[in-house]
XYZ file of C-alpha atoms in Angstrom:
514
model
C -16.016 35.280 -4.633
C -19.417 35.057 -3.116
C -20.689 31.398 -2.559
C -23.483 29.952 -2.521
C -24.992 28.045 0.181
C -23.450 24.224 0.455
C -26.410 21.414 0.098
C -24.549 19.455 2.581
C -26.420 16.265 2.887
C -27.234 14.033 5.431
C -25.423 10.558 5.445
C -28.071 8.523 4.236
C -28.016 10.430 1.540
C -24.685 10.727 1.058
C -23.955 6.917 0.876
C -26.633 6.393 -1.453
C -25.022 9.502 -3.864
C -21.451 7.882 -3.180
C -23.110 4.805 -4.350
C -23.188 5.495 -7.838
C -19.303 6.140 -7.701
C -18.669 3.455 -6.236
C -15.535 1.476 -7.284
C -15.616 -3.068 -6.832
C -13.667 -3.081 -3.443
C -12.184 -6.759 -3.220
C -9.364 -8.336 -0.942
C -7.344 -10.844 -3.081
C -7.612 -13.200 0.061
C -10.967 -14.348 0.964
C -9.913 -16.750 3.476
C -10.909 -16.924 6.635
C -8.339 -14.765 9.348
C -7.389 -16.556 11.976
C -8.297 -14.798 15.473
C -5.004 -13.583 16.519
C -4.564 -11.557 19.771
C -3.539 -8.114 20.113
C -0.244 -7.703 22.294
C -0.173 -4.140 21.476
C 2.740 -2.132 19.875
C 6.153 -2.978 20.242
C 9.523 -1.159 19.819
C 11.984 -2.034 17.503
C 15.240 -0.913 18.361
C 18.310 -2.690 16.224
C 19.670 -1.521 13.170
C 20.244 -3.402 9.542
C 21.087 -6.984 9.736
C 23.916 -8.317 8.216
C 24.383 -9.857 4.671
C 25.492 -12.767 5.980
C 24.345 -15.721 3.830
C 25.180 -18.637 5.943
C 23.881 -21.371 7.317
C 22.284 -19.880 11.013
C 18.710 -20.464 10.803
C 18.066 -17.735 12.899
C 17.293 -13.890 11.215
C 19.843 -12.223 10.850
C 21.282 -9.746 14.170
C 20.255 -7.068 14.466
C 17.334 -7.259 12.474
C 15.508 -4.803 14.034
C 12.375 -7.363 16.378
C 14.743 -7.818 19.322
C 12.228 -6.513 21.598
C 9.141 -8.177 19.792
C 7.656 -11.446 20.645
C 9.494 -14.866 19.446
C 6.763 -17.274 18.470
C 9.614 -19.987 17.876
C 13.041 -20.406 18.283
C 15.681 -22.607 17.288
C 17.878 -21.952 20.154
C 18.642 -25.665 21.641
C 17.236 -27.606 19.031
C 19.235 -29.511 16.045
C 20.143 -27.255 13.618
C 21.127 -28.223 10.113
C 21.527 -26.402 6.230
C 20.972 -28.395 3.063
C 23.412 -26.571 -0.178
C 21.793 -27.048 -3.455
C 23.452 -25.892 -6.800
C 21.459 -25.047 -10.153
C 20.534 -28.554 -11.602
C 19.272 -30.000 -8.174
C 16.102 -28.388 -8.022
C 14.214 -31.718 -8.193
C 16.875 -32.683 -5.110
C 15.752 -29.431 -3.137
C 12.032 -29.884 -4.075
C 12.248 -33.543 -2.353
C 13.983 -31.735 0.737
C 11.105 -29.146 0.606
C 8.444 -31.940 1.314
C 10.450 -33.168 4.224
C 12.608 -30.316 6.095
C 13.072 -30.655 10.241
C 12.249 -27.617 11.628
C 15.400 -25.069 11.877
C 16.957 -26.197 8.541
C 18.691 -23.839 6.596
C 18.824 -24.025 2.512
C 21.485 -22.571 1.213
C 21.305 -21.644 -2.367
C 24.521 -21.476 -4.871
C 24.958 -18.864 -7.879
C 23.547 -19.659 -10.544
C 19.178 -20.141 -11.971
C 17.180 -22.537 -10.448
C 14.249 -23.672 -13.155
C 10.875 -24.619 -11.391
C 8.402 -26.574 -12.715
C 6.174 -25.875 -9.253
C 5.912 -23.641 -6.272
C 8.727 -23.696 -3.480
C 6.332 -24.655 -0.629
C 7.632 -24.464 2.853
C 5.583 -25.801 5.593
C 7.874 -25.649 8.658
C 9.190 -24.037 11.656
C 12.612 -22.315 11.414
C 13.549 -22.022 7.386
C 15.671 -20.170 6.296
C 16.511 -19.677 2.667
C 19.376 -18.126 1.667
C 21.011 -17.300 -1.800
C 24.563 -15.594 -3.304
C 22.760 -12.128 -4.092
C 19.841 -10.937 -5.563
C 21.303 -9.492 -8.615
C 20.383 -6.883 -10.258
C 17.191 -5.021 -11.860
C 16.555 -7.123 -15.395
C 18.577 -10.399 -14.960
C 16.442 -13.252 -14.973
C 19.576 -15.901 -15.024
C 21.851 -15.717 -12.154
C 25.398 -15.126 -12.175
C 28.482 -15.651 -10.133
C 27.209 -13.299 -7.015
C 23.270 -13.943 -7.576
C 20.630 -16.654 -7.280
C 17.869 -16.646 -9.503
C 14.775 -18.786 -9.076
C 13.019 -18.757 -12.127
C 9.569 -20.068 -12.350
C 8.549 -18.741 -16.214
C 7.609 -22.891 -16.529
C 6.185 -23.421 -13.471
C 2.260 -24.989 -13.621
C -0.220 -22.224 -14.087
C -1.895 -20.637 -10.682
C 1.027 -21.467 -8.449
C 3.279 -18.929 -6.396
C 6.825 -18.975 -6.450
C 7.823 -19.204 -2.262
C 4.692 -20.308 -0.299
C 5.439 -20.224 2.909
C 3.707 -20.858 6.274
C 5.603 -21.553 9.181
C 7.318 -19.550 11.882
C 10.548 -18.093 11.858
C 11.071 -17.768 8.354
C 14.152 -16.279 6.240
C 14.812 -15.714 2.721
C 17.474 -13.243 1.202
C 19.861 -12.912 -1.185
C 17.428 -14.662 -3.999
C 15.334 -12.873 -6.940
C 12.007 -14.632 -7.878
C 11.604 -14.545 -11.704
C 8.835 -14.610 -13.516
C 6.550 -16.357 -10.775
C 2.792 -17.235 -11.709
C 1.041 -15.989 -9.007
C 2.983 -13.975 -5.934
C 6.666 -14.213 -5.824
C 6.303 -14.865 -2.481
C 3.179 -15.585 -0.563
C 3.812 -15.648 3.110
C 1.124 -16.221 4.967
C -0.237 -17.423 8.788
C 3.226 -16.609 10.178
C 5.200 -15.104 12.470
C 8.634 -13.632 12.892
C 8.931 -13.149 9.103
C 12.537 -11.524 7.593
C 12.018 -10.471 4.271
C 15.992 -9.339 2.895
C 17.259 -8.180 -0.302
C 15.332 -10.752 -2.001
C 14.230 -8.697 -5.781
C 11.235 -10.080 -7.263
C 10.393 -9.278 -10.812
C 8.712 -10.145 -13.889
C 10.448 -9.585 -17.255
C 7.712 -7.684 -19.276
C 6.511 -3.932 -17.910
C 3.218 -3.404 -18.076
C 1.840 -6.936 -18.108
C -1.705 -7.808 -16.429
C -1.166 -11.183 -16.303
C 2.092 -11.073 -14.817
C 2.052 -12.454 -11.289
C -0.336 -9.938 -8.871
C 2.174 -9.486 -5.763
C 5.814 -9.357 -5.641
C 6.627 -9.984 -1.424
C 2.693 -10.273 -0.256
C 2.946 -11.777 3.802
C -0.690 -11.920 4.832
C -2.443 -12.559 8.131
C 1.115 -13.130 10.222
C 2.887 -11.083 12.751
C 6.030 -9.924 13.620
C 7.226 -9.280 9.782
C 10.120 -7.426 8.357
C 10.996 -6.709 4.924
C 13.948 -4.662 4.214
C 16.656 -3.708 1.659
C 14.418 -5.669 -0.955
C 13.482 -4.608 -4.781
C 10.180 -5.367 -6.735
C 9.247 -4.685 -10.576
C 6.389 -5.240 -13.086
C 4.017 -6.727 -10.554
C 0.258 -6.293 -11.839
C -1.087 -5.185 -8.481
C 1.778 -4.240 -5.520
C 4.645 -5.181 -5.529
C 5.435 -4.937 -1.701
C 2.453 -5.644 0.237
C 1.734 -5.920 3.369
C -1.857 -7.288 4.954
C -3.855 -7.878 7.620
C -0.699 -8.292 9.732
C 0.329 -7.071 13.291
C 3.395 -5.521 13.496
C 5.543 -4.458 10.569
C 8.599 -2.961 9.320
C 9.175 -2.158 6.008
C 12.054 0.111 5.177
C 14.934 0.717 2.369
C 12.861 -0.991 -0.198
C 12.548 -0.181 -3.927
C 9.293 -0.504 -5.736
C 8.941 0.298 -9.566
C 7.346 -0.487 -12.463
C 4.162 -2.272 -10.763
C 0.401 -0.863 -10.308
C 1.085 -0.018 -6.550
C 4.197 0.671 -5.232
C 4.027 -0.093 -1.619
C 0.414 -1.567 -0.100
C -0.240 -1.349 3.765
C -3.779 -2.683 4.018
C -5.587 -3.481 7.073
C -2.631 -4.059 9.203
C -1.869 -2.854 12.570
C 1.538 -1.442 13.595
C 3.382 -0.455 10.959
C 6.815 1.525 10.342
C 7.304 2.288 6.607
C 10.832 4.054 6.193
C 13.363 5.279 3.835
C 11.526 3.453 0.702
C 11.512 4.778 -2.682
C 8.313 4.339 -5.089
C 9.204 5.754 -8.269
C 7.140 4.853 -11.381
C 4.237 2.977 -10.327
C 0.443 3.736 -11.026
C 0.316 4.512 -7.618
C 3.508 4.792 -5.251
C 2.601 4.096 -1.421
C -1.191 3.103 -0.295
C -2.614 2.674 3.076
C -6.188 1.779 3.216
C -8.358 -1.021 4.751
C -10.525 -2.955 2.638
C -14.035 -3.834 3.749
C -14.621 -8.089 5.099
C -11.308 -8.133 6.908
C -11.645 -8.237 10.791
C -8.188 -6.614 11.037
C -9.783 -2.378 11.698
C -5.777 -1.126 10.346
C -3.794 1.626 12.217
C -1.280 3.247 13.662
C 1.018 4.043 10.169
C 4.173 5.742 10.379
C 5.332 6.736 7.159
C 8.579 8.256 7.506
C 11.609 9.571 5.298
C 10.163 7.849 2.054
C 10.141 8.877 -2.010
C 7.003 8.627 -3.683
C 7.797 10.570 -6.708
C 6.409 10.041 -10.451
C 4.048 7.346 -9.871
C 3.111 8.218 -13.667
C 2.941 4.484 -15.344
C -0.644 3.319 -16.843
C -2.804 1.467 -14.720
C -2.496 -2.311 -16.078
C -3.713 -4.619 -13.724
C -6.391 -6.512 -14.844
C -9.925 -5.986 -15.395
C -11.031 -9.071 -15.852
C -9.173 -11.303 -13.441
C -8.310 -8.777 -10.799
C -10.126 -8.014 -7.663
C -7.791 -5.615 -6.782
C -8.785 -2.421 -6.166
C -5.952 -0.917 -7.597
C -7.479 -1.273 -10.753
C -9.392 1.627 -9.971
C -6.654 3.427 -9.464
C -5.955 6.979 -11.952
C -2.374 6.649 -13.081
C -0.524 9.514 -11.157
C -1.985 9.009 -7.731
C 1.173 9.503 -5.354
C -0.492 7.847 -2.366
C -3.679 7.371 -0.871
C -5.523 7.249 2.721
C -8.527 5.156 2.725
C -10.523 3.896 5.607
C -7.514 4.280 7.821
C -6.708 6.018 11.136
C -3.933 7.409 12.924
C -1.893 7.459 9.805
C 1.591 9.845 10.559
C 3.266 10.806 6.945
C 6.535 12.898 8.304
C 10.087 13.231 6.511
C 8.848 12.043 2.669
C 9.333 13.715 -0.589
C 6.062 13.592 -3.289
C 6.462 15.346 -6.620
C 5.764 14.562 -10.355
C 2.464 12.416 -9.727
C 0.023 13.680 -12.656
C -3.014 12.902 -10.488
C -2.312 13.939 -6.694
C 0.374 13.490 -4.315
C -2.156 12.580 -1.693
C -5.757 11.496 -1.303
C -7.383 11.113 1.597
C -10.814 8.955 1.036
C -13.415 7.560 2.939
C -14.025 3.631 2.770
C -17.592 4.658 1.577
C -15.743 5.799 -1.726
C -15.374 2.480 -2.724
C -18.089 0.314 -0.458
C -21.073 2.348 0.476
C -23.102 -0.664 2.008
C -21.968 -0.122 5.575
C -22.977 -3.323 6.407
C -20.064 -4.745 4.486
C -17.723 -3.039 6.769
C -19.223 -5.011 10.181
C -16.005 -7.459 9.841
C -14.001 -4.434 11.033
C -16.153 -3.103 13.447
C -17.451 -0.192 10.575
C -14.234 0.598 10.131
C -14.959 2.795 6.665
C -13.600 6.198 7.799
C -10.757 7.985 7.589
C -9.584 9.631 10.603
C -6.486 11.062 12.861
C -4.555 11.346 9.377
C -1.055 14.116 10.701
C 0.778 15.027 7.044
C 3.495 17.110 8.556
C 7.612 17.943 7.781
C 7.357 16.500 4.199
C 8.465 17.707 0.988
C 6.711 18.541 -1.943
C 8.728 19.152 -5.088
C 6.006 19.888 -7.146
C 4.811 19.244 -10.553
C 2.506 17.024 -9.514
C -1.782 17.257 -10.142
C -1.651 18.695 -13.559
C -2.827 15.611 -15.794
C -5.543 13.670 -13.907
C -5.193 9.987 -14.781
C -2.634 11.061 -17.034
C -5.172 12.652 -19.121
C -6.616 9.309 -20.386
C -9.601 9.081 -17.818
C -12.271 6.561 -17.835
C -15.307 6.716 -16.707
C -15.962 2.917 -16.705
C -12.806 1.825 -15.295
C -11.632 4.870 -13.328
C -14.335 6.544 -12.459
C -12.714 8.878 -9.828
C -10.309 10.056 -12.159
C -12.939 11.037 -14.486
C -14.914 13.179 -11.470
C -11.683 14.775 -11.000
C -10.335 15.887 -14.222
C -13.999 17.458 -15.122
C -14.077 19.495 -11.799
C -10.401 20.634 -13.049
C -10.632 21.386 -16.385
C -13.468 24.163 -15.256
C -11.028 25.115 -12.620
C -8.587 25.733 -15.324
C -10.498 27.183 -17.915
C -12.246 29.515 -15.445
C -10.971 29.751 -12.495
C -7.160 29.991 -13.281
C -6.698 26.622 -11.192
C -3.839 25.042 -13.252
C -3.171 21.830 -10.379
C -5.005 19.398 -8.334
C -3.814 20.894 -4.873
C -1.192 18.284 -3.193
C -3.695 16.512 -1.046
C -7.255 15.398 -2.109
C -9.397 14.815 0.525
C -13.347 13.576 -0.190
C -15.091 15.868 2.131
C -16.727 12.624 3.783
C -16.667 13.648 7.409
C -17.856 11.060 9.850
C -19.985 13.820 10.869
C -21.351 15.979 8.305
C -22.043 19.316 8.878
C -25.390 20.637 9.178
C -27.303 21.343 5.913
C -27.580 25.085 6.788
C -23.405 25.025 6.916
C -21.577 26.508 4.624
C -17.403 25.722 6.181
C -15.731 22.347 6.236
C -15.110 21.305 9.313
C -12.365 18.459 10.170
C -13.860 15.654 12.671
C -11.628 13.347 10.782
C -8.790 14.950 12.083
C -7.111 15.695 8.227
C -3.561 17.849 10.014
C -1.165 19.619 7.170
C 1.363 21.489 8.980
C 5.231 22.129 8.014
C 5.705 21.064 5.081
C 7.501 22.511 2.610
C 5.735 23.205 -0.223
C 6.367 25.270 -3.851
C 3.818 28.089 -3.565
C 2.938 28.849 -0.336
C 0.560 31.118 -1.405
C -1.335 29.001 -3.244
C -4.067 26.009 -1.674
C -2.332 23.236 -0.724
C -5.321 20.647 0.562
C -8.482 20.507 -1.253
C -11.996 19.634 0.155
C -13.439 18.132 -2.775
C -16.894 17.413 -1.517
C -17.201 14.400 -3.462
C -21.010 13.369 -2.357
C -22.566 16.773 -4.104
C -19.624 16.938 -6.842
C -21.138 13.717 -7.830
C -24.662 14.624 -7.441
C -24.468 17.536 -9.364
C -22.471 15.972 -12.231
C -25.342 12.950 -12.908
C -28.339 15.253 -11.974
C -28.725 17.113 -15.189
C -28.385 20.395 -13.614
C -27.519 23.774 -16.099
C -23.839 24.290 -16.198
C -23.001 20.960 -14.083
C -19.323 21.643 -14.000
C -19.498 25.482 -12.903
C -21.764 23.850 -9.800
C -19.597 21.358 -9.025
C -16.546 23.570 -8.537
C -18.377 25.565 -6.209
C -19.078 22.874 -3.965
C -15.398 22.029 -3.654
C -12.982 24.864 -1.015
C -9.216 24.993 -1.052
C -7.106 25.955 2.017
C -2.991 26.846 2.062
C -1.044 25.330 4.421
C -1.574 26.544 8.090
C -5.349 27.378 7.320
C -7.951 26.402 9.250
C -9.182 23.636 9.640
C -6.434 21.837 8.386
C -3.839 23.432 10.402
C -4.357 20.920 13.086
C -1.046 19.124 15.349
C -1.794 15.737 15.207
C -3.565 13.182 17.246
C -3.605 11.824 20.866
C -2.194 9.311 22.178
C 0.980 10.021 19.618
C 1.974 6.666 17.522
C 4.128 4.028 19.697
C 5.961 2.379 17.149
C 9.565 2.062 16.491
């Protein structure tokens, strides 16, 4: 097929163009982040901690931080744990609004009804139930503690925690507000088989964040489930240091969120049924610049389920998500996907997306030293089943809300009609460079640093990454031009696996994280 000549544009013009695309890019926090020093990456070299539910208020061993800092410790100061049963919650609120530092609560079997928040302002908590229960059960039984707040006063979260040292397990937050559990300006944070979970699917004004720590350090959440929440269920941002492994997330608008943290290891989770399974992007304001990702041995299949977080009241950006999107990269850097499994996700298994997709005033992005693009991103020994990129947005696009998905499926269905392209290829990428090539070039080049190597993949044969040149695609689509669809295709290339200029090894210095 003979091309024609690429009207690669400058950057100016290329923000302005990406302008008109451009999705409402909002962190849910506005607060001010506190200035936290950088210690640098840390190992993490312990295995699973126990399920121990007593009354220690220290993490449980082995819980993986051994070698990471200790902000505070109870070691040789009065220890002590409180034991509630259902039908003392006004008791264990009163005990809230008091607690020494290093106090454990233990929690019996049974539901817990809350009228308020759970607000924890102290040093060395730990809360710990009978079980988390299982997927559905808002009342606890014999082996699980339920904390239901389906009463509690409107706008309140169910745990709100700041302090240092901080436990909870074995509990499932019902029905909460706002976030199940808000964590936030903390340190040395265990996060363990807690399930948080709102009884209708599909809900916008369910709560927006099932386990959200923000701005704190030195957090680990592990072995936990989350369901039906109307942005992410497990989030994770503007944090140092992170581990967040063996987790379940279904049923919510986004999976798994890493946004503008630093240091994280994301392992052996499974995001099945989402809007969009496992995200890593930054978000313009926030003076965290994210990186160094490790996603490793996780499932991100079927992410299928109808965007419904809310218009009206959400800033997420989410929201803007097209139902089917597997994962996506955006304004990150030195992001490592190895060992995971996509398949089934209508949209894409990957996208890979500049921050000027969704904020094109670079000035916005000064908080994180201009910290829009996307680079050093190494997609490499994964699995892809499949299936996936067939039904853009699930074949409901729209052009108000979705936008994206709508610029998509129109480049496709011409690729399908006349080009005998029946699939999005498995990973998306914008064709926002951070240093576009000359307008007399006609190749895409790779400064970002976009690696897709070893993978195993269905057709080998057939493109696996896509450059989809979303600047002119745009351009061409609102510019009246004859045919806009035909032109837009032809700006867009498609590479197989071990192509140039994808077939790239990675990035130097390699990731330091555990």
């Amino acid at each position: 097929m003979n091309r024609p000549p690429l009207s690669r544009m400058s950057r100016a013009m290329l923000i302005t163009l990406v302008g008109l695309l451009a999705l409402p890019a909002c962190s849910d926090d506005d607060d001010e982040t506190p200035n936290i020093p950088d210690a640098g990456p840390r190992p993490d070299a312990g295995t699973d901690g126990g399920s121990d539910g007593g009354g220690e208020p220290e993490p449980d061993a082995g819980s993986d931080a051994g070698t990471w800092a200790t902000e505070f410790s109870c070691e040789g100061k009065p220890q002590q744990t409180l034991t509630f049963d259902p039908g003392q919650e006004q008791e264990l609120q009163n005990a809230v609004n008091e607690l020494e530092p290093c106090t454990t609560i233990q929690l019996g079997a049974g539901t817990f009804h809350f009228d308020n928040a759970v607000t924890i302002r102290q040093d060395g908590i730990t809360i710990a139930g009978a079980g988390r229960g299982a997927k559905g059960e808002g009342t606890g039984g014999g082996a699980s503690t339920v904390l239901d707040f389906s009463e509690a006063t409107a706008n309140t979260n169910g745990l709100d925690v700041v302090g240092k040292l901080f436990t909870v397990r074995d509990v499932a937050l019902w029905n909460a507000q706002k976030d199940a559990l808000r964590v936030e300006n903390s340190a040395n944070v265990y996060i363990q088989r807690i399930r948080t979970e709102w009884a209708e699917e599909n809900n916008p004004d369910n709560g927006k964040y099932g386990i959200y720590p923000v701005k704190s350090r030195y957090v680990i959440i592990e072995d936990c489930e989350a369901y039906n929440a109307a942005d992410a269920g497990i989030y994770v941002g503007q944090t140092r240091y992170a581990i967040v492994r063996r987790n379940i997330a279904r049923q919510n608008v986004a999976g798994i969120e890493i946004e503008n943290t630093k240091y994280a290891y994301v392992e052996g989770n499974t995001a099945i049924d989402n809007t969009t399974g496992l995200v890593v992007f930054d978000l313009p304001g926030n003076p965290i610049k994210g990186t160094d990702i490790l996603v490793l041995d996780n499932t991100i299949t079927g992410n299928n389920r109808p965007n419904f977080a809310s218009v009206s009241s959400s800033s997420s950006t989410v929201s803007q998500v097209p139902a089917g999107t597997g994962t996506f990269v955006l304004a990150s850097r030195r992001v490592e996907f190895r060992g995971n499994t996509w398949g089934e996700n209508n949209t894409v298994d990957i996208a890979v997306l500049s921050g000027l997709a969704i904020e094109p005033n670079i000035d916005l992005w000064s908080a994180g030293f201009f910290n829009f693009t996307s680079t050093d991103v190494y997609i490499h020994h994964n699995t892809f089943q499949g299936e996936s990129g067939a039904a853009v947005d699930n074949g409901n696009t729209n052009q108000e809300l979705r936008p994206l998905g709508t610029l998509v499926e129109a480049v496709y269905l011409y690729g399908l009609f006349y080009k005998d392209i029946e699939r999005v290829e498995h990973v998306l990428w914008d064709g926002m460079d951070p240093t576009p090539p000359a307008p007399s070039e006609t190749v895409s080049h790779n400064r970002l640093n976009l690696c897709f190597v070893d993978n195993v993949v269905p057709q080998p044969d057939k493109p696996a990454v896509v450059d989809f040149d979303l600047a002119n695609v745009q351009a061409i689509l609102t510019s009246g031009t004859p045919n806009p669809a035909a032109a837009a295709f032809e700006e867009t290339r498609r590479f197989k696996q071990g192509e140039a200029p994808f077939n790239c090894t990675g990035f130097s210095p390699a990731l330091s994280l555990p």
